[in-house]
GROMACS .gro file of C-alpha atoms in nm:
model
  293
    1MET     CA    1  -2.368  -0.265   0.868
    2LEU     CA    2  -2.293  -0.472   0.569
    3ASP     CA    3  -2.648  -0.559   0.494
    4ASN     CA    4  -2.756  -0.216   0.390
    5LEU     CA    5  -2.529  -0.195   0.128
    6TYR     CA    6  -2.569  -0.593   0.014
    7PRO     CA    7  -2.815  -0.392  -0.277
    8LEU     CA    8  -2.497  -0.193  -0.406
    9LEU     CA    9  -2.393  -0.515  -0.559
   10ASP     CA   10  -2.626  -0.454  -0.846
   11LYS     CA   11  -2.625  -0.041  -0.854
   12ARG     CA   12  -2.334   0.157  -1.020
   13ARG     CA   13  -2.227   0.503  -0.893
   14SER     CA   14  -2.329   0.843  -1.034
   15PRO     CA   15  -2.286   0.906  -1.390
   16PRO     CA   16  -1.964   1.127  -1.446
   17GLY     CA   17  -1.989   1.484  -1.401
   18GLN     CA   18  -2.299   1.484  -1.182
   19LYS     CA   19  -2.311   1.690  -0.875
   20LYS     CA   20  -2.333   1.531  -0.560
   21THR     CA   21  -2.580   1.654  -0.328
   22ARG     CA   22  -2.586   1.635   0.051
   23ARG     CA   23  -2.878   1.599   0.279
   24THR     CA   24  -2.930   1.827   0.595
   25THR     CA   25  -3.265   1.690   0.748
   26VAL     CA   26  -3.288   1.365   0.942
   27PRO     CA   27  -3.452   1.052   0.793
   28THR     CA   28  -3.773   1.000   0.915
   29ASP     CA   29  -3.811   0.613   0.853
   30LEU     CA   30  -3.579   0.306   0.824
   31GLN     CA   31  -3.656   0.324   0.432
   32ASP     CA   32  -3.554   0.704   0.425
   33ALA     CA   33  -3.245   0.620   0.638
   34LYS     CA   34  -3.109   0.310   0.463
   35LEU     CA   35  -3.158   0.497   0.109
   36ARG     CA   36  -2.910   0.786   0.267
   37PHE     CA   37  -2.643   0.557   0.389
   38GLN     CA   38  -2.659   0.382   0.045
   39GLU     CA   39  -2.619   0.713  -0.150
   40SER     CA   40  -2.363   0.850   0.090
   41VAL     CA   41  -2.148   0.542   0.016
   42LEU     CA   42  -2.236   0.505  -0.366
   43ALA     CA   43  -2.131   0.846  -0.393
   44PHE     CA   44  -1.779   0.834  -0.289
   45ALA     CA   45  -1.774   0.444  -0.350
   46ASP     CA   46  -1.404   0.402  -0.450
   47LYS     CA   47  -1.339   0.533  -0.105
   48ARG     CA   48  -1.637   0.385   0.062
   49LEU     CA   49  -1.777   0.074  -0.064
   50PRO     CA   50  -1.631  -0.227   0.088
   51PHE     CA   51  -1.667  -0.459  -0.129
   52ARG     CA   52  -1.332  -0.403  -0.359
   53ASP     CA   53  -1.402  -0.518  -0.709
   54HIS     CA   54  -1.743  -0.309  -0.705
   55ALA     CA   55  -1.591  -0.013  -0.680
   56PRO     CA   56  -1.581   0.209  -0.968
   57SER     CA   57  -1.235   0.197  -1.042
   58ARG     CA   58  -1.169  -0.121  -1.026
   59ARG     CA   59  -1.458  -0.263  -1.189
   60ARG     CA   60  -1.311  -0.029  -1.490
   61ILE     CA   61  -0.953  -0.155  -1.460
   62LEU     CA   62  -1.101  -0.506  -1.461
   63GLU     CA   63  -1.290  -0.511  -1.795
   64PRO     CA   64  -1.175  -0.702  -2.075
   65ASN     CA   65  -0.928  -0.512  -2.255
   66GLY     CA   66  -0.735  -0.342  -1.953
   67PRO     CA   67  -0.414  -0.446  -1.811
   68TYR     CA   68  -0.551  -0.763  -1.637
   69ALA     CA   69  -0.689  -0.913  -1.922
   70PRO     CA   70  -0.559  -1.253  -2.000
   71SER     CA   71  -0.376  -1.105  -2.321
   72ASN     CA   72  -0.244  -0.834  -2.122
   73ILE     CA   73  -0.134  -0.922  -1.804
   74SER     CA   74   0.174  -1.107  -1.867
   75THR     CA   75   0.280  -0.806  -2.149
   76ILE     CA   76   0.540  -0.483  -1.997
   77SER     CA   77   0.253  -0.299  -2.117
   78GLY     CA   78  -0.006  -0.444  -1.887
   79LEU     CA   79   0.253  -0.381  -1.603
   80PHE     CA   80   0.297   0.011  -1.731
   81SER     CA   81  -0.081   0.003  -1.725
   82ALA     CA   82  -0.150  -0.124  -1.401
   83LEU     CA   83   0.147   0.122  -1.260
   84VAL     CA   84  -0.021   0.409  -1.414
   85TYR     CA   85  -0.375   0.315  -1.261
   86ARG     CA   86  -0.229   0.266  -0.892
   87GLY     CA   87   0.033   0.553  -0.929
   88ILE     CA   88  -0.208   0.812  -1.161
   89SER     CA   89  -0.549   0.732  -1.212
   90HIS     CA   90  -0.700   0.552  -0.952
   91ASN     CA   91  -1.045   0.753  -0.820
   92THR     CA   92  -0.995   1.007  -1.103
   93GLN     CA   93  -1.253   1.070  -1.396
   94PHE     CA   94  -0.962   1.018  -1.683
   95LEU     CA   95  -0.953   0.632  -1.590
   96LEU     CA   96  -1.364   0.622  -1.625
   97GLU     CA   97  -1.380   0.819  -1.933
   98ASN     CA   98  -1.094   0.730  -2.171
   99GLU     CA   99  -0.883   0.422  -2.234
  100TYR     CA  100  -0.696   0.293  -1.958
  101PHE     CA  101  -0.478   0.032  -2.120
  102PHE     CA  102  -0.160   0.174  -2.281
  103ALA     CA  103   0.079  -0.040  -2.522
  104THR     CA  104   0.343   0.221  -2.517
  105LEU     CA  105   0.422   0.553  -2.298
  106SER     CA  106   0.356   0.690  -2.568
  107GLU     CA  107   0.021   0.591  -2.611
  108PHE     CA  108  -0.012   0.710  -2.279
  109ASN     CA  109   0.146   1.074  -2.345
  110VAL     CA  110  -0.044   1.151  -2.666
  111LEU     CA  111  -0.372   1.113  -2.474
  112HIS     CA  112  -0.235   1.331  -2.185
  113VAL     CA  113  -0.140   1.605  -2.401
  114GLN     CA  114  -0.488   1.561  -2.625
  115LEU     CA  115  -0.724   1.594  -2.313
  116GLN     CA  116  -0.507   1.892  -2.128
  117LEU     CA  117  -0.592   2.087  -2.509
  118ASP     CA  118  -0.982   2.012  -2.394
  119GLY     CA  119  -0.904   2.202  -2.084
  120HIS     CA  120  -0.866   1.882  -1.814
  121ASN     CA  121  -0.649   2.028  -1.543
  122ALA     CA  122  -0.431   1.847  -1.300
  123ASP     CA  123  -0.640   1.700  -1.103
  124TYR     CA  124  -0.917   1.498  -1.391
  125PHE     CA  125  -0.573   1.272  -1.430
  126CYS     CA  126  -0.439   1.234  -1.036
  127ASN     CA  127  -0.646   1.253  -0.737
  128LYS     CA  128  -0.384   1.296  -0.505
  129ALA     CA  129  -0.573   1.164  -0.233
  130ALA     CA  130  -0.711   0.896  -0.388
  131TYR     CA  131  -0.623   0.680  -0.076
  132GLY     CA  132  -0.731   0.892   0.161
  133VAL     CA  133  -0.396   1.094   0.248
  134THR     CA  134  -0.266   1.330   0.001
  135THR     CA  135   0.055   1.200  -0.128
  136ARG     CA  136   0.320   1.248  -0.365
  137ARG     CA  137   0.133   1.124  -0.708
  138SER     CA  138   0.180   1.287  -1.050
  139VAL     CA  139   0.097   1.256  -1.387
  140ASN     CA  140   0.423   1.307  -1.492
  141ASP     CA  141   0.550   1.002  -1.293
  142ALA     CA  142   0.429   0.807  -1.617
  143SER     CA  143   0.770   0.815  -1.787
  144THR     CA  144   0.955   0.651  -1.506
  145TYR     CA  145   0.661   0.405  -1.495
  146TRP     CA  146   0.725   0.274  -1.852
  147GLU     CA  147   1.105   0.240  -1.765
  148LYS     CA  148   1.024   0.030  -1.400
  149ALA     CA  149   0.762  -0.159  -1.629
  150GLN     CA  150   1.072  -0.257  -1.818
  151ASN     CA  151   1.308  -0.367  -1.568
  152PRO     CA  152   1.337  -0.731  -1.544
  153SER     CA  153   1.401  -0.728  -1.209
  154LEU     CA  154   1.099  -0.608  -1.157
  155ASN     CA  155   0.869  -0.797  -1.437
  156ALA     CA  156   0.998  -1.121  -1.430
  157PHE     CA  157   0.703  -1.256  -1.243
  158LEU     CA  158   0.503  -1.171  -1.498
  159THR     CA  159   0.604  -1.524  -1.708
  160ARG     CA  160   0.672  -1.743  -1.415
  161SER     CA  161   0.500  -2.065  -1.457
  162THR     CA  162   0.352  -2.059  -1.113
  163PRO     CA  163   0.215  -1.743  -0.890
  164VAL     CA  164   0.492  -1.514  -0.714
  165ASN     CA  165   0.477  -1.535  -0.337
  166PHE     CA  166   0.271  -1.251  -0.224
  167LEU     CA  167   0.478  -1.091   0.017
  168ARG     CA  168   0.822  -1.103  -0.185
  169LEU     CA  169   0.616  -0.904  -0.479
  170TYR     CA  170   0.448  -0.628  -0.232
  171PHE     CA  171   0.828  -0.633  -0.117
  172LEU     CA  172   0.997  -0.630  -0.476
  173ILE     CA  173   0.718  -0.381  -0.597
  174LEU     CA  174   0.818  -0.158  -0.218
  175ARG     CA  175   1.183  -0.194  -0.303
  176SER     CA  176   1.175  -0.027  -0.655
  177LYS     CA  177   1.145   0.291  -0.565
  178ILE     CA  178   0.836   0.322  -0.802
  179PRO     CA  179   0.743   0.729  -0.758
  180GLY     CA  180   0.416   0.724  -0.571
  181PHE     CA  181   0.478   0.375  -0.469
  182GLY     CA  182   0.498   0.397  -0.054
  183PRO     CA  183   0.378   0.084   0.144
  184LEU     CA  184  -0.003   0.159   0.109
  185THR     CA  185   0.016   0.213  -0.325
  186SER     CA  186   0.270  -0.119  -0.305
  187PHE     CA  187   0.037  -0.348  -0.132
  188GLN     CA  188  -0.239  -0.294  -0.343
  189LEU     CA  189  -0.083  -0.333  -0.641
  190ALA     CA  190  -0.003  -0.635  -0.513
  191LEU     CA  191  -0.294  -0.762  -0.394
  192ASP     CA  192  -0.394  -0.625  -0.767
  193TYR     CA  193  -0.199  -0.910  -0.920
  194ALA     CA  194  -0.273  -1.182  -0.638
  195ILE     CA  195  -0.653  -1.130  -0.735
  196ALA     CA  196  -0.508  -1.183  -1.108
  197LYS     CA  197  -0.327  -1.532  -0.983
  198LYS     CA  198  -0.009  -1.362  -1.097
  199ALA     CA  199   0.081  -1.381  -0.678
  200THR     CA  200  -0.031  -1.617  -0.442
  201MET     CA  201  -0.335  -1.458  -0.213
  202PRO     CA  202  -0.206  -1.379   0.080
  203THR     CA  203  -0.272  -1.614   0.384
  204VAL     CA  204  -0.420  -1.465   0.708
  205LYS     CA  205  -0.060  -1.465   0.878
  206GLU     CA  206   0.076  -1.228   0.619
  207MET     CA  207  -0.205  -0.994   0.521
  208ALA     CA  208  -0.162  -0.971   0.895
  209HIS     CA  209   0.242  -0.869   0.854
  210VAL     CA  210   0.148  -0.623   0.613
  211ILE     CA  211  -0.151  -0.449   0.802
  212PHE     CA  212   0.075  -0.454   1.163
  213LYS     CA  213   0.329  -0.281   0.937
  214LEU     CA  214   0.119  -0.015   0.739
  215LYS     CA  215  -0.027   0.058   1.076
  216MET     CA  216  -0.351   0.223   0.882
  217GLY     CA  217  -0.716   0.167   0.822
  218GLY     CA  218  -0.676  -0.231   0.851
  219LEU     CA  219  -0.505  -0.223   1.174
  220LYS     CA  220  -0.747   0.093   1.303
  221GLY     CA  221  -1.035  -0.103   1.201
  222LEU     CA  222  -0.928  -0.388   1.454
  223ILE     CA  223  -0.880  -0.138   1.695
  224ARG     CA  224  -1.257  -0.001   1.658
  225LEU     CA  225  -1.425  -0.378   1.691
  226GLY     CA  226  -1.240  -0.374   2.028
  227TYR     CA  227  -0.925  -0.596   1.934
  228SER     CA  228  -0.611  -0.627   2.106
  229VAL     CA  229  -0.385  -0.535   1.811
  230THR     CA  230  -0.009  -0.440   2.014
  231THR     CA  231   0.143  -0.738   1.869
  232GLU     CA  232   0.186  -0.913   1.521
  233HIS     CA  233   0.032  -1.226   1.621
  234GLU     CA  234  -0.258  -1.020   1.804
  235VAL     CA  235  -0.327  -0.909   1.456
  236ALA     CA  236  -0.309  -1.278   1.282
  237CYS     CA  237  -0.574  -1.400   1.616
  238ALA     CA  238  -0.802  -1.141   1.524
  239LEU     CA  239  -0.824  -1.156   1.189
  240TYR     CA  240  -0.890  -1.519   1.182
  241SER     CA  241  -1.141  -1.409   1.467
  242LEU     CA  242  -1.319  -1.155   1.222
  243ARG     CA  243  -1.312  -1.359   0.935
  244ALA     CA  244  -1.485  -1.702   1.098
  245GLN     CA  245  -1.761  -1.463   1.243
  246LEU     CA  246  -1.805  -1.273   0.857
  247ASP     CA  247  -1.812  -1.667   0.731
  248GLU     CA  248  -2.105  -1.719   0.911
  249ARG     CA  249  -2.309  -1.396   0.873
  250ILE     CA  250  -2.285  -1.315   0.533
  251PRO     CA  251  -2.527  -1.545   0.295
  252THR     CA  252  -2.363  -1.837   0.078
  253GLY     CA  253  -2.485  -1.635  -0.256
  254THR     CA  254  -2.299  -1.301  -0.149
  255LYS     CA  255  -1.960  -1.457  -0.051
  256LYS     CA  256  -1.927  -1.508  -0.417
  257ARG     CA  257  -2.041  -1.190  -0.529
  258ILE     CA  258  -1.748  -1.010  -0.318
  259ALA     CA  259  -1.514  -1.279  -0.296
  260PHE     CA  260  -1.495  -1.322   0.041
  261GLY     CA  261  -1.139  -1.413   0.194
  262ILE     CA  262  -0.912  -1.254   0.408
  263VAL     CA  263  -0.859  -0.966   0.096
  264PHE     CA  264  -1.210  -0.881   0.149
  265VAL     CA  265  -1.193  -0.888   0.563
  266GLU     CA  266  -0.892  -0.640   0.515
  267HIS     CA  267  -1.102  -0.400   0.270
  268LEU     CA  268  -1.379  -0.412   0.488
  269LEU     CA  269  -1.148  -0.285   0.773
  270CYS     CA  270  -0.991   0.004   0.562
  271LYS     CA  271  -1.369   0.110   0.491
  272PHE     CA  272  -1.511   0.053   0.844
  273GLY     CA  273  -1.403   0.440   0.960
  274ARG     CA  274  -1.553   0.610   0.681
  275LEU     CA  275  -1.846   0.401   0.676
  276ASP     CA  276  -1.898   0.476   1.086
  277ALA     CA  277  -1.994   0.812   0.959
  278LYS     CA  278  -2.289   1.055   1.031
  279PRO     CA  279  -2.570   0.865   0.769
  280PHE     CA  280  -2.513   0.525   0.948
  281GLN     CA  281  -2.529   0.689   1.259
  282ASP     CA  282  -2.857   0.832   1.147
  283LEU     CA  283  -2.963   0.478   1.060
  284GLU     CA  284  -2.851   0.303   1.342
  285GLU     CA  285  -3.081   0.581   1.587
  286VAL     CA  286  -3.372   0.539   1.358
  287ILE     CA  287  -3.311   0.161   1.397
  288ALA     CA  288  -3.273   0.131   1.743
  289SER     CA  289  -3.628   0.426   1.779
  290GLY     CA  290  -3.833   0.102   1.609
  291SER     CA  291  -3.927   0.297   1.332
  292ARG     CA  292  -4.077   0.118   1.039
  293LEU     CA  293  -4.193   0.179   0.723
   0.00000   0.00000   0.00000
């Protein structure tokens, strides 16, 4: 499966507003089947692409003037913008087409009002199903995010001389009662800060702890692959095993591009169920039939 997606590392999603088309005919050869599979992933890259920081929303928020830029990452404005991204604008046209770093709440509100006057509705700003399941997400939470970002109990980790422990940050975010930040969104934000080196990268055991507690895509992915994951220890063993197998199979040059590690493994597991859909099944059938172009 992954071999057929490596070419997407050099591609970008369709331009904003471009209509997505669905092919109904059965692919006739291997090249056609591969292309259809790649198109099915690229069309919904935020939800399907297994390369975390290559998906459209992550690429956008990681741009030089975003909340994770060196000049912004230790600031309250950076934290506020990161909360807006994970809690409101992830997987939206609003994120892709407009400013995404906000020095103040007023900056966000002015842009929001202006775009509303231009005719954009609530779905433009906030995708309630950004993480697959409809949740309590609202653009109206921005004011609360600004208040939370200024709270020393939450923002103290930004100015530490050493990265905060990943699990400590995860539970800090989760227990801060931030609107729209349940276990999954809190986990994603903690991972964002780990990648940005404000938190430690999760160990396999720490990742296993979160995956086992969440009981969501990561755990379901391991089950799909045939692992027994009835305990947290079994989840950790499965992660060690899967990481070792992927380490052997993924080309060295590609590993660097995808930031290979336990975060990549978890992200891949979460996407596995979405990737194992008809376009991939069609590709498998073409390969099994021995068709070649």
